[in-house]
Amino acid sequence: MDNTPDNPKPRPRLPPWLRVPFRGGRPRAEVRGLLKSLDLHTVCQSADCPNLCECWARRTATFMILGDVCTRNCRFCAVAHGKPAPPDPEEPAHVAEAAARLDLRFVVVTSVTRDDLPDGGAAHFAATVRAVRARLPDAGIEVLTPDFGAREADIRTVIDTHPTVFNHNIETCARLSLLVRPQADYARSLRTLATAARLAAEAEGKGHGVMGVEQELRGTGAEAVERPGAVQSGGTGSVPLAPERDAPTTLREGQSNTPVGAPHAPGGRGACHGVASARSQVTQIKSGLMLGMGETPAEVRAVFADLRAAGVQSLTVGQYLPPSRQHWPVERYVTPAEFADWGEIARREFGFEHVVSAPLVRSSYMADQAAAAAAAAAGALPPHPHQRGPVPSGHPE
């Protein structure tokens, strides 16, 4: 029978590798207090992220701008939906203040989807990036954006601020996207990523070869599934891939819930925790998807191929965990070994420069280390010996 909220199968028992110990204490309370004092939201809270305790214990947070009410209602997401309030013009400055007071060296900025705004919130993203950079000029900045309707002008508004990473999550395969993201569109997400990749390459003064992909993806998500070149079952190579750079890096995960092995960059050179400043490298293009929603192995490969054809360099793959019984039910829990295998497939068969694939991985989890590893894989930065030692207690990461 179909596994949907209206006709669910019995929920699988949560396996031990997904059981996260609670970590509270003073750092978590301090971060919560700081965010509350500045009237800021974090995706950590709004999306019920399983890594909240770990990240807040390290005094890190992913800032969610443009409010905490989304205009869309994806069936896997815990964020509230409805009619959001107008954007707060002081919010960019508040994010920058919080990042500075937390002494962050890598800042992740995401948002709810704001289809009610003419530019989808692009100008607000740009203002936030500029405000953070003014306070923390050497900090790396990742933007995790909605699709902006795949409008080039709005994507350009964000890319022109030269974030370290431009991230937009594809979330799932084309077939399931129609069911779990009814107000979004698989092909539109690919167009957003392809446009961002082209604009980032143009900003660096290089061609990228994704224009044809953008033109192919002008139709609906269903048309994208049927278009020539899409991988539908097994095998690879029918979708043209972006050129593979030397020494791609995959973060593998064994029995631990934490991916390891991300290199850090040396201090100086405008680097921040292993990530070159905006003035020293081109914006990396990143996306992520969840497993365990009912996708097939062939569909996962098809997503990998489509993302690479769109110019995506960095990939995150994690386990889908339904926020409640009213959300899309989990089909199965993917094992740590399977996640490690998918990471290797993404890197070796599809040419992603950097992959983080593990059960508890989320797109902004350890984003600083992911950006550093991708930069090192691209030849921008060498690995740093710090990766072989633990981060001192209380040190922001």
Coordinates of C-alpha atoms in Angstrom, one line a residue, residues 49-51 288-289 316-319 356 358-367:
C49 CA 17.1 19.8 13.5
P50 CA 18.5 16.7 15.2
N51 CA 21.9 18.4 15.5
G288 CA 21.3 18.5 -0.7
L289 CA 18.8 15.7 -0.6
T316 CA 24.9 16.8 1.3
V317 CA 22.9 13.6 1.8
G318 CA 21.1 12.8 5.0
Q319 CA 18.2 10.8 6.5
V356 CA 29.0 14.8 3.1
A358 CA 25.6 10.4 6.8
P359 CA 22.4 9.8 8.6
L360 CA 22.3 13.0 10.7
V361 CA 23.7 15.3 8.0
R362 CA 21.7 18.4 7.3
S363 CA 22.7 20.9 4.6
S364 CA 24.1 23.5 7.1
Y365 CA 25.6 21.0 9.5
M366 CA 29.4 21.6 9.8
A367 CA 29.0 23.9 6.7

